[in-house]
Short mmCIF file of C-alpha atoms and ligand atoms in Angstrom, two decimals:
data_model
loop_
_atom_site.label_atom_id
_atom_site.label_comp_id
_atom_site.label_asym_id
_atom_site.label_seq_id
_atom_site.Cartn_x
_atom_site.Cartn_y
_atom_site.Cartn_z
CA MET A 1310 8.36 -6.39 28.33
CA THR A 1311 6.73 -3.82 26.03
CA ASN A 1312 3.01 -4.15 25.56
CA TYR A 1313 2.24 -4.67 21.86
CA THR A 1314 -1.45 -3.86 22.18
CA PRO A 1315 -2.74 -1.85 19.18
CA LYS A 1316 -4.03 1.63 19.99
CA PRO A 1317 -5.89 4.20 17.85
CA GLU A 1318 -2.73 6.27 17.49
CA HIS A 1319 -1.14 3.39 15.61
CA LYS A 1320 -3.75 3.86 12.84
CA PHE A 1321 -4.08 0.16 12.05
CA THR A 1322 -6.79 -0.52 9.47
CA PHE A 1323 -8.17 -3.52 7.61
CA GLY A 1324 -10.49 -3.75 4.62
CA LEU A 1325 -13.82 -5.53 4.96
CA TRP A 1326 -12.51 -7.86 2.25
CA THR A 1327 -9.47 -8.85 4.34
CA VAL A 1328 -10.92 -10.22 7.56
CA GLY A 1329 -14.05 -11.02 5.54
CA ASN A 1330 -12.09 -13.15 3.07
CA ARG A 1331 -13.85 -16.54 2.95
CA GLY A 1332 -10.84 -18.50 1.69
CA ARG A 1333 -11.88 -19.13 -1.89
CA ASP A 1334 -8.94 -19.61 -4.24
CA PRO A 1335 -8.66 -20.60 -7.91
CA PHE A 1336 -8.62 -24.25 -6.91
CA GLY A 1337 -10.99 -24.35 -3.97
CA ASP A 1338 -14.31 -23.13 -2.69
CA VAL A 1339 -14.96 -20.94 0.34
CA VAL A 1340 -13.99 -22.45 3.67
CA ARG A 1341 -15.44 -19.82 6.02
CA PRO A 1342 -19.04 -18.64 6.32
CA GLY A 1343 -19.70 -15.06 5.26
CA LYS A 1344 -19.90 -12.24 7.81
CA THR A 1345 -21.86 -9.03 7.38
CA PRO A 1346 -20.08 -5.67 7.36
CA VAL A 1347 -21.51 -5.03 10.83
CA GLU A 1348 -20.11 -8.32 12.14
CA LEU A 1349 -16.73 -7.53 10.58
CA VAL A 1350 -16.65 -4.08 12.20
CA HIS A 1351 -17.19 -5.75 15.58
CA LEU A 1352 -14.51 -8.34 14.83
CA LEU A 1353 -12.04 -5.55 14.00
CA ALA A 1354 -13.00 -3.68 17.15
CA GLU A 1355 -12.41 -6.85 19.16
CA VAL A 1356 -8.84 -7.23 17.85
CA GLY A 1357 -8.05 -3.54 18.34
CA ALA A 1358 -8.08 -2.03 14.85
CA TRP A 1359 -8.50 1.73 14.47
CA GLY A 1360 -10.31 1.79 11.16
CA VAL A 1361 -12.11 -0.23 8.50
CA ASN A 1362 -11.93 0.27 4.73
CA PHE A 1363 -14.14 -1.07 1.97
CA HIS A 1364 -14.81 -1.44 -1.74
CA ASP A 1365 -18.26 -0.15 -2.63
CA ASN A 1366 -19.59 -3.69 -3.10
CA ASP A 1367 -18.01 -5.05 0.09
CA LEU A 1368 -20.58 -2.88 1.82
CA VAL A 1369 -23.42 -2.46 -0.68
CA PRO A 1370 -24.05 -5.39 -3.06
CA ILE A 1371 -23.89 -4.33 -6.72
CA ASP A 1372 -27.59 -5.05 -7.27
CA ALA A 1373 -28.86 -3.60 -3.98
CA THR A 1374 -31.94 -1.40 -4.26
CA PRO A 1375 -31.66 2.20 -3.00
CA ALA A 1376 -33.68 1.20 0.07
CA GLU A 1377 -31.37 -1.74 0.77
CA ARG A 1378 -28.37 0.54 0.29
CA ASP A 1379 -29.73 3.02 2.80
CA ARG A 1380 -30.43 0.28 5.37
CA ILE A 1381 -26.96 -1.24 4.95
CA VAL A 1382 -25.26 2.14 5.29
CA ARG A 1383 -27.39 3.03 8.30
CA ASP A 1384 -26.50 -0.25 10.06
CA PHE A 1385 -22.83 0.19 9.16
CA LYS A 1386 -22.77 3.71 10.56
CA ALA A 1387 -24.40 2.42 13.75
CA ALA A 1388 -21.69 -0.23 14.11
CA LEU A 1389 -19.00 2.40 13.58
CA ALA A 1390 -20.58 4.60 16.24
CA GLU A 1391 -20.92 1.65 18.62
CA THR A 1392 -17.30 0.53 18.23
CA GLY A 1393 -15.57 3.83 17.56
CA LEU A 1394 -13.97 2.57 14.37
CA CYS A 1395 -13.52 5.08 11.54
CA VAL A 1396 -13.37 4.75 7.74
CA PRO A 1397 -10.05 6.26 6.57
CA MET A 1398 -10.12 4.83 3.05
CA ALA A 1399 -12.63 3.65 0.47
CA THR A 1400 -12.26 2.23 -3.02
CA THR A 1401 -14.23 0.85 -5.97
CA ASN A 1402 -14.55 -2.74 -7.03
CA LEU A 1403 -13.81 -2.44 -10.73
CA PHE A 1404 -12.58 -5.98 -11.06
CA PHE A 1405 -15.10 -8.60 -9.85
CA ASP A 1406 -18.16 -8.13 -12.06
CA PRO A 1407 -17.92 -9.70 -15.57
CA ALA A 1408 -18.63 -6.27 -17.05
CA PHE A 1409 -15.03 -5.42 -16.15
CA LYS A 1410 -13.48 -8.53 -17.66
CA ASP A 1411 -11.53 -6.33 -20.09
CA GLY A 1412 -10.80 -3.61 -17.58
CA ALA A 1413 -12.73 -0.55 -16.47
CA PHE A 1414 -11.13 2.75 -17.50
CA THR A 1415 -9.07 1.05 -20.24
CA ALA A 1416 -11.77 -1.34 -21.54
CA ASN A 1417 -12.14 -1.25 -25.32
CA ASP A 1418 -15.93 -0.95 -24.97
CA PRO A 1419 -16.80 2.71 -24.38
CA ARG A 1420 -19.95 1.70 -22.51
CA VAL A 1421 -17.81 -0.19 -19.99
CA ARG A 1422 -15.53 2.84 -19.62
CA ALA A 1423 -18.54 5.09 -19.04
CA TYR A 1424 -20.12 2.63 -16.60
CA ALA A 1425 -16.81 2.44 -14.70
CA LEU A 1426 -16.85 6.23 -14.29
CA GLN A 1427 -20.45 6.12 -13.08
CA LYS A 1428 -19.75 3.31 -10.62
CA THR A 1429 -16.68 5.08 -9.30
CA MET A 1430 -18.53 8.38 -8.81
CA ASN A 1431 -21.21 6.58 -6.80
CA ALA A 1432 -18.53 4.77 -4.78
CA ILE A 1433 -16.71 8.04 -4.12
CA ASP A 1434 -20.01 9.48 -2.84
CA LEU A 1435 -20.35 6.48 -0.50
CA GLY A 1436 -16.78 6.79 0.74
CA ALA A 1437 -17.15 10.51 1.36
CA GLU A 1438 -20.45 9.91 3.18
CA LEU A 1439 -18.65 7.55 5.57
CA GLY A 1440 -15.77 9.95 6.17
CA ALA A 1441 -13.02 8.49 4.01
CA LYS A 1442 -10.16 10.92 3.37
CA VAL A 1443 -8.23 8.67 0.97
CA TYR A 1444 -9.69 7.04 -2.11
CA VAL A 1445 -7.73 4.14 -3.61
CA PHE A 1446 -7.67 3.10 -7.25
CA TRP A 1447 -6.40 -0.40 -7.94
CA GLY A 1448 -6.72 -1.18 -11.62
CA GLY A 1449 -6.83 -4.96 -11.28
CA ARG A 1450 -8.27 -5.51 -14.72
CA GLU A 1451 -6.56 -2.60 -16.47
CA GLY A 1452 -4.30 -4.67 -18.67
CA THR A 1453 -4.06 -7.34 -21.29
CA GLU A 1454 -3.32 -10.97 -22.03
CA THR A 1455 -2.40 -10.00 -25.57
CA ASP A 1456 -1.11 -6.63 -26.67
CA ALA A 1457 -2.90 -7.22 -29.94
CA ALA A 1458 -6.07 -6.22 -28.07
CA LYS A 1459 -5.10 -2.79 -26.82
CA ASN A 1460 -2.78 -0.01 -27.93
CA PRO A 1461 -0.77 0.81 -24.79
CA MET A 1462 -0.60 4.47 -25.76
CA GLU A 1463 -4.42 4.58 -25.98
CA SER A 1464 -4.71 2.77 -22.64
CA ILE A 1465 -2.52 5.36 -20.96
CA LYS A 1466 -4.66 8.14 -22.43
CA ARG A 1467 -7.87 6.42 -21.26
CA SER A 1468 -6.43 6.00 -17.76
CA ARG A 1469 -5.42 9.65 -17.64
CA GLU A 1470 -8.80 10.84 -18.94
CA ALA A 1471 -10.63 8.80 -16.30
CA MET A 1472 -8.42 10.05 -13.46
CA ASN A 1473 -8.73 13.66 -14.63
CA PHE A 1474 -12.54 13.29 -14.82
CA LEU A 1475 -12.73 11.78 -11.32
CA CYS A 1476 -10.38 14.37 -9.83
CA GLU A 1477 -12.66 17.06 -11.26
CA TYR A 1478 -15.68 15.21 -9.84
CA ALA A 1479 -14.22 15.17 -6.33
CA LEU A 1480 -13.31 18.86 -6.63
CA ASP A 1481 -16.75 19.71 -8.02
CA LYS A 1482 -18.39 17.94 -5.05
CA LYS A 1483 -15.92 19.67 -2.70
CA TYR A 1484 -14.96 16.32 -1.16
CA ASP A 1485 -11.96 16.40 1.19
CA LEU A 1486 -10.42 13.44 -0.62
CA LYS A 1487 -6.95 12.48 -1.82
CA PHE A 1488 -6.59 9.77 -4.47
CA ALA A 1489 -4.04 6.97 -4.04
CA LEU A 1490 -3.07 4.81 -7.00
CA GLU A 1491 -2.14 1.21 -6.31
CA ALA A 1492 0.16 -0.66 -8.68
CA LYS A 1493 0.38 -4.36 -9.38
CA PRO A 1494 2.41 -6.01 -12.20
CA ASN A 1495 -0.02 -8.83 -13.06
CA GLU A 1496 -2.89 -11.00 -11.74
CA PRO A 1497 -5.70 -11.12 -12.52
CA ARG A 1498 -4.66 -9.78 -15.95
CA GLY A 1499 -1.67 -11.23 -17.76
CA ASP A 1500 -0.04 -7.79 -17.49
CA ILE A 1501 -1.46 -4.79 -15.65
CA TYR A 1502 -0.74 -1.22 -16.76
CA ASN A 1503 1.19 1.09 -14.44
CA SER A 1504 2.70 -2.07 -13.02
CA THR A 1505 4.80 -0.66 -10.15
CA THR A 1506 4.74 2.28 -7.76
CA GLY A 1507 7.46 3.89 -9.87
CA HIS A 1508 5.22 3.75 -12.96
CA MET A 1509 2.41 5.32 -10.93
CA LEU A 1510 4.63 8.16 -9.72
CA ALA A 1511 5.46 8.97 -13.33
CA PHE A 1512 1.81 8.67 -14.44
CA ILE A 1513 0.64 11.06 -11.70
CA GLN A 1514 2.83 13.81 -13.15
CA THR A 1515 0.87 13.64 -16.43
CA LEU A 1516 -2.49 14.35 -14.72
CA ASP A 1517 -4.33 17.67 -14.59
CA HIS A 1518 -4.43 17.64 -10.76
CA PRO A 1519 -1.26 15.80 -9.67
CA GLU A 1520 -1.40 17.54 -6.29
CA MET A 1521 -4.43 15.48 -5.21
CA VAL A 1522 -3.07 12.15 -6.43
CA GLY A 1523 -0.52 9.94 -4.65
CA VAL A 1524 0.24 6.25 -4.36
CA ASN A 1525 -0.83 3.26 -2.29
CA PRO A 1526 2.14 0.86 -2.57
CA GLU A 1527 1.52 -2.75 -1.58
CA VAL A 1528 4.29 -5.04 -0.30
CA ALA A 1529 3.05 -8.09 -2.21
CA HIS A 1530 2.68 -6.26 -5.50
CA GLU A 1531 6.20 -4.78 -5.59
CA HIS A 1532 7.61 -8.15 -4.47
CA MET A 1533 5.74 -9.82 -7.35
CA ALA A 1534 7.71 -7.47 -9.60
CA GLY A 1535 10.93 -8.55 -7.87
CA LEU A 1536 11.49 -5.11 -6.38
CA ASN A 1537 12.77 -3.77 -3.05
CA PHE A 1538 9.58 -2.46 -1.46
CA VAL A 1539 11.43 -0.16 0.97
CA HIS A 1540 13.12 1.66 -1.91
CA GLY A 1541 9.80 2.18 -3.69
CA VAL A 1542 8.15 3.54 -0.56
CA ALA A 1543 11.15 5.83 0.03
CA GLN A 1544 10.69 7.23 -3.47
CA ALA A 1545 6.99 7.86 -2.76
CA LEU A 1546 7.87 9.54 0.56
CA ASP A 1547 10.53 11.68 -1.14
CA ALA A 1548 7.93 12.79 -3.70
CA GLY A 1549 5.39 13.60 -0.97
CA LYS A 1550 3.12 11.00 -2.54
CA LEU A 1551 2.80 8.28 0.11
CA PHE A 1552 -0.93 8.87 0.68
CA HIS A 1553 -1.65 5.30 1.87
CA ILE A 1554 0.09 1.93 2.15
CA ASP A 1555 -1.02 -1.72 1.85
CA LEU A 1556 0.98 -3.83 4.29
CA ASN A 1557 1.22 -7.59 3.90
CA ASP A 1558 3.88 -10.06 2.84
CA GLN A 1559 4.80 -12.08 -0.22
CA ALA A 1560 7.34 -14.64 -1.36
CA PHE A 1561 9.11 -13.51 -4.51
CA GLY A 1562 8.12 -15.19 -7.75
CA ARG A 1563 4.66 -16.24 -6.53
CA TYR A 1564 1.07 -15.28 -7.25
CA ASP A 1565 -0.35 -12.55 -4.97
CA GLN A 1566 -0.25 -14.22 -1.56
CA ASP A 1567 -1.40 -11.31 0.62
CA PHE A 1568 0.18 -12.94 3.69
CA ARG A 1569 0.09 -11.57 7.22
CA PHE A 1570 2.51 -8.64 7.63
CA GLY A 1571 6.02 -9.91 8.36
CA ALA A 1572 5.11 -13.54 7.70
CA VAL A 1573 7.80 -14.06 5.06
CA ASN A 1574 10.42 -11.31 4.79
CA MET A 1575 11.14 -10.20 8.35
CA LYS A 1576 14.15 -8.06 7.42
CA SER A 1577 12.40 -6.06 4.70
CA ALA A 1578 9.40 -5.63 7.01
CA PHE A 1579 11.80 -4.24 9.63
CA PHE A 1580 13.39 -1.74 7.26
CA LEU A 1581 9.93 -0.72 6.04
CA VAL A 1582 8.65 -0.02 9.55
CA LYS A 1583 11.91 1.82 10.30
CA LEU A 1584 11.46 3.94 7.15
CA LEU A 1585 7.84 4.80 7.99
CA GLU A 1586 8.56 5.59 11.64
CA ASP A 1587 11.86 7.43 11.04
CA ASN A 1588 10.09 9.65 8.51
CA GLY A 1589 6.98 10.32 10.57
CA TYR A 1590 4.54 8.75 8.11
CA GLY A 1591 1.15 9.90 9.39
CA GLY A 1592 -1.18 7.77 7.28
CA SER A 1593 -3.01 4.51 7.90
CA ARG A 1594 -1.10 1.30 8.45
CA HIS A 1595 -3.52 -0.71 6.28
CA PHE A 1596 -3.19 -4.48 6.20
CA ASP A 1597 -4.38 -5.61 2.78
CA ALA A 1598 -3.95 -9.28 3.56
CA HIS A 1599 -5.98 -12.30 4.61
CA ALA A 1600 -5.69 -15.36 6.80
CA TYR A 1601 -4.56 -18.73 5.47
CA ARG A 1602 -7.33 -20.78 3.86
CA THR A 1603 -6.82 -23.28 6.69
CA GLU A 1604 -8.21 -20.90 9.30
CA ASP A 1605 -11.57 -20.43 10.98
CA TYR A 1606 -12.58 -17.01 12.32
CA GLU A 1607 -10.52 -17.47 15.46
CA GLY A 1608 -7.60 -17.92 13.08
CA VAL A 1609 -8.68 -14.81 11.20
CA LYS A 1610 -8.51 -12.85 14.45
CA GLU A 1611 -5.04 -14.28 15.12
CA PHE A 1612 -4.07 -13.16 11.59
CA ALA A 1613 -5.25 -9.62 12.30
CA ARG A 1614 -3.61 -9.49 15.74
CA GLY A 1615 -0.39 -10.84 14.22
CA CYS A 1616 -0.27 -8.08 11.59
CA MET A 1617 -0.52 -5.38 14.24
CA ARG A 1618 1.74 -7.06 16.84
CA THR A 1619 4.50 -7.62 14.28
CA TYR A 1620 4.32 -3.98 13.21
CA LEU A 1621 4.60 -2.83 16.85
CA ILE A 1622 7.43 -5.26 17.62
CA LEU A 1623 9.36 -4.07 14.57
CA LYS A 1624 8.66 -0.46 15.54
CA GLU A 1625 10.34 -1.17 18.88
CA LYS A 1626 13.21 -2.94 17.09
CA ALA A 1627 13.67 0.13 14.89
CA ALA A 1628 13.98 2.32 17.96
CA ARG A 1629 16.52 -0.12 19.42
CA TRP A 1630 18.47 -0.09 16.14
CA ASN A 1631 18.55 3.70 16.17
CA ALA A 1632 19.83 3.62 19.77
CA ASP A 1633 22.28 0.72 19.44
CA GLN A 1634 25.71 2.17 20.13
CA GLU A 1635 27.71 -0.37 18.12
CA ILE A 1636 25.40 -0.03 15.12
CA GLN A 1637 25.45 3.73 15.30
CA ALA A 1638 29.24 3.73 15.67
CA ILE A 1639 29.59 1.75 12.46
CA LEU A 1640 27.18 4.12 10.69
CA ALA A 1641 29.20 7.09 11.90
CA GLU A 1642 32.39 5.45 10.64
CA ILE A 1643 30.82 4.61 7.26
CA ASN A 1644 29.54 8.15 6.81
CA ALA A 1645 32.65 9.90 8.18
CA ASP A 1646 33.16 13.20 6.35
CA ASP A 1647 36.07 15.55 7.01
CA GLY A 1648 34.34 18.20 4.91
CA SER A 1649 37.15 18.33 2.35
CA MET A 1650 34.80 17.36 -0.50
CA SER A 1651 31.89 19.55 0.64
CA ARG A 1652 32.97 22.35 -1.65
CA TYR A 1653 32.10 20.16 -4.63
CA PHE A 1654 28.56 19.18 -3.59
CA GLY A 1655 25.22 20.98 -3.75
CA LYS A 1656 24.28 23.41 -6.47
CA TYR A 1657 26.45 23.41 -9.58
CA SER A 1658 28.86 26.20 -10.43
CA SER A 1659 31.48 26.36 -13.15
CA GLU A 1660 34.07 27.14 -10.48
CA LYS A 1661 33.14 23.94 -8.65
CA ALA A 1662 33.42 21.97 -11.87
CA THR A 1663 36.81 23.47 -12.75
CA THR A 1664 38.25 22.92 -9.27
CA LEU A 1665 36.86 19.38 -9.07
CA LYS A 1666 38.38 18.49 -12.42
CA ASP A 1667 41.77 19.51 -10.99
CA GLU A 1668 41.28 17.45 -7.79
CA SER A 1669 43.47 14.34 -7.57
CA PHE A 1670 42.10 11.09 -6.09
CA ASP A 1671 43.89 8.00 -4.75
CA ARG A 1672 41.65 5.58 -6.61
CA PRO A 1673 43.32 2.40 -5.28
CA ALA A 1674 42.81 3.66 -1.74
CA LEU A 1675 39.15 4.39 -2.48
CA GLY A 1676 38.71 0.81 -3.63
CA ALA A 1677 40.73 -0.77 -0.83
CA ARG A 1678 38.65 0.61 2.03
CA GLY A 1679 36.63 -2.01 3.94
CA LEU A 1680 33.12 -0.75 4.78
CA ASN A 1681 32.23 -3.13 7.64
CA TYR A 1682 28.77 -3.88 6.22
CA GLU A 1683 28.99 -7.55 7.18
CA ARG A 1684 29.31 -6.60 10.87
CA LEU A 1685 26.57 -3.98 10.51
CA ASP A 1686 24.16 -6.42 8.92
CA GLN A 1687 24.98 -9.18 11.42
CA LEU A 1688 24.26 -6.76 14.28
CA THR A 1689 20.95 -5.93 12.59
CA VAL A 1690 20.11 -9.62 12.24
CA GLU A 1691 21.03 -10.27 15.88
CA LEU A 1692 18.90 -7.36 17.00
CA LEU A 1693 15.98 -8.82 15.04
CA LEU A 1694 16.70 -12.25 16.52
CA GLY A 1695 16.47 -10.73 19.96
CA VAL A 1696 20.03 -11.31 21.13
CA ARG A 1697 20.95 -7.64 21.40
C1 DIG B 1845 -5.69 -5.46 -3.99
O1 DIG B 1845 -4.40 -5.40 -3.46
C2 DIG B 1845 -6.34 -4.10 -3.93
C3 DIG B 1845 -7.82 -4.21 -3.70
O2 DIG B 1845 -8.00 -5.09 -2.63
C4 DIG B 1845 -8.19 -2.83 -3.30
O3 DIG B 1845 -8.73 -2.17 -4.40
C5 DIG B 1845 -6.90 -2.16 -2.90
C6 DIG B 1845 -7.08 -1.39 -1.62
O4 DIG B 1845 -6.18 -1.75 -0.65
N1 DIG B 1845 -5.92 -3.26 -2.86
MN1 MN B 1846 -2.43 -7.92 -3.09
MN1 MN B 1847 -3.89 -3.76 -2.04
#
């Protein structure tokens, strides 16, 4: 029986806001007492996490004095040293304070936009001080309830201007930081700009420093948009832009549930882990999720352990799938290639085009071929169910 104990090489991380989530929801108050960042670091060490991430105000309250900030950071660093946890990623809370009720970088009020830049620069400083190598931007309030309020073209320009400014800031400070943009289609705003990972990949190409900007796809957010998360992550990998990833789970057509990884869609979680492992993804496996509101802190620890165990179990299943002779035989059959068409693929040439236009095809035969996907998928399901 394989041991599914998390190890540092697995690069499992959690945000302070995940295991520190107190269970408040739009219809109910907190159900768990608060824990300090130091206590949360020790909780994550206890369950076997490799790293801890934070929003600026998860660690340093927005109204903390400089002296309080220094004490909090000092205590946090001591807890990191004591436990061996690292800080791979940091981010800015540009969504909780009422000042950001109309967004941060896309707010109509220029003072809010300027304050958002200031707050983000200070948060980048904090992240860099604690060793973060990835800086996430989630524009939770960058959107509208009515498009009467904002010109979408202007909002795109404001977003680009802010990202260009902050890229220049990180370069100016010589921080070893990559930026990762996180998409979400809605909630808390009625509609959020750059709503999916695909939108973000396009937006990145319009920036002055696209080389330092990638994406941080989140399972729940792409599912909220009704999308296949594995395909979106594959596109980010193909573009060399998968700088970070937020793992959790989410029923389609629901508000952002941020469930434990693998808690809902086992098959898509399997194909995601297979994609990441088959392609040697070297970044954090960050669980941006939280325990059910029904749980106490022992339940929160079970939530965290479950995220990591499920990832490791699916990683083993992916290796078994790759080694399963019957599955691999079907794949070989599906992808059989006698090389007779190879002369038409790859780089275009007018000779290729001319020859291909003269090629004759037995179209009925092409359509009649059975592809054996039912058997392939059933074998996959049975492997996941543990009967092969
Ligand atoms: C929500 O999915 C967002 C915020 O929690 C944070 O800014 C980002 C980092 O994972 N995810
Ligand atoms: Mn989410
Ligand atoms: Mn997230």
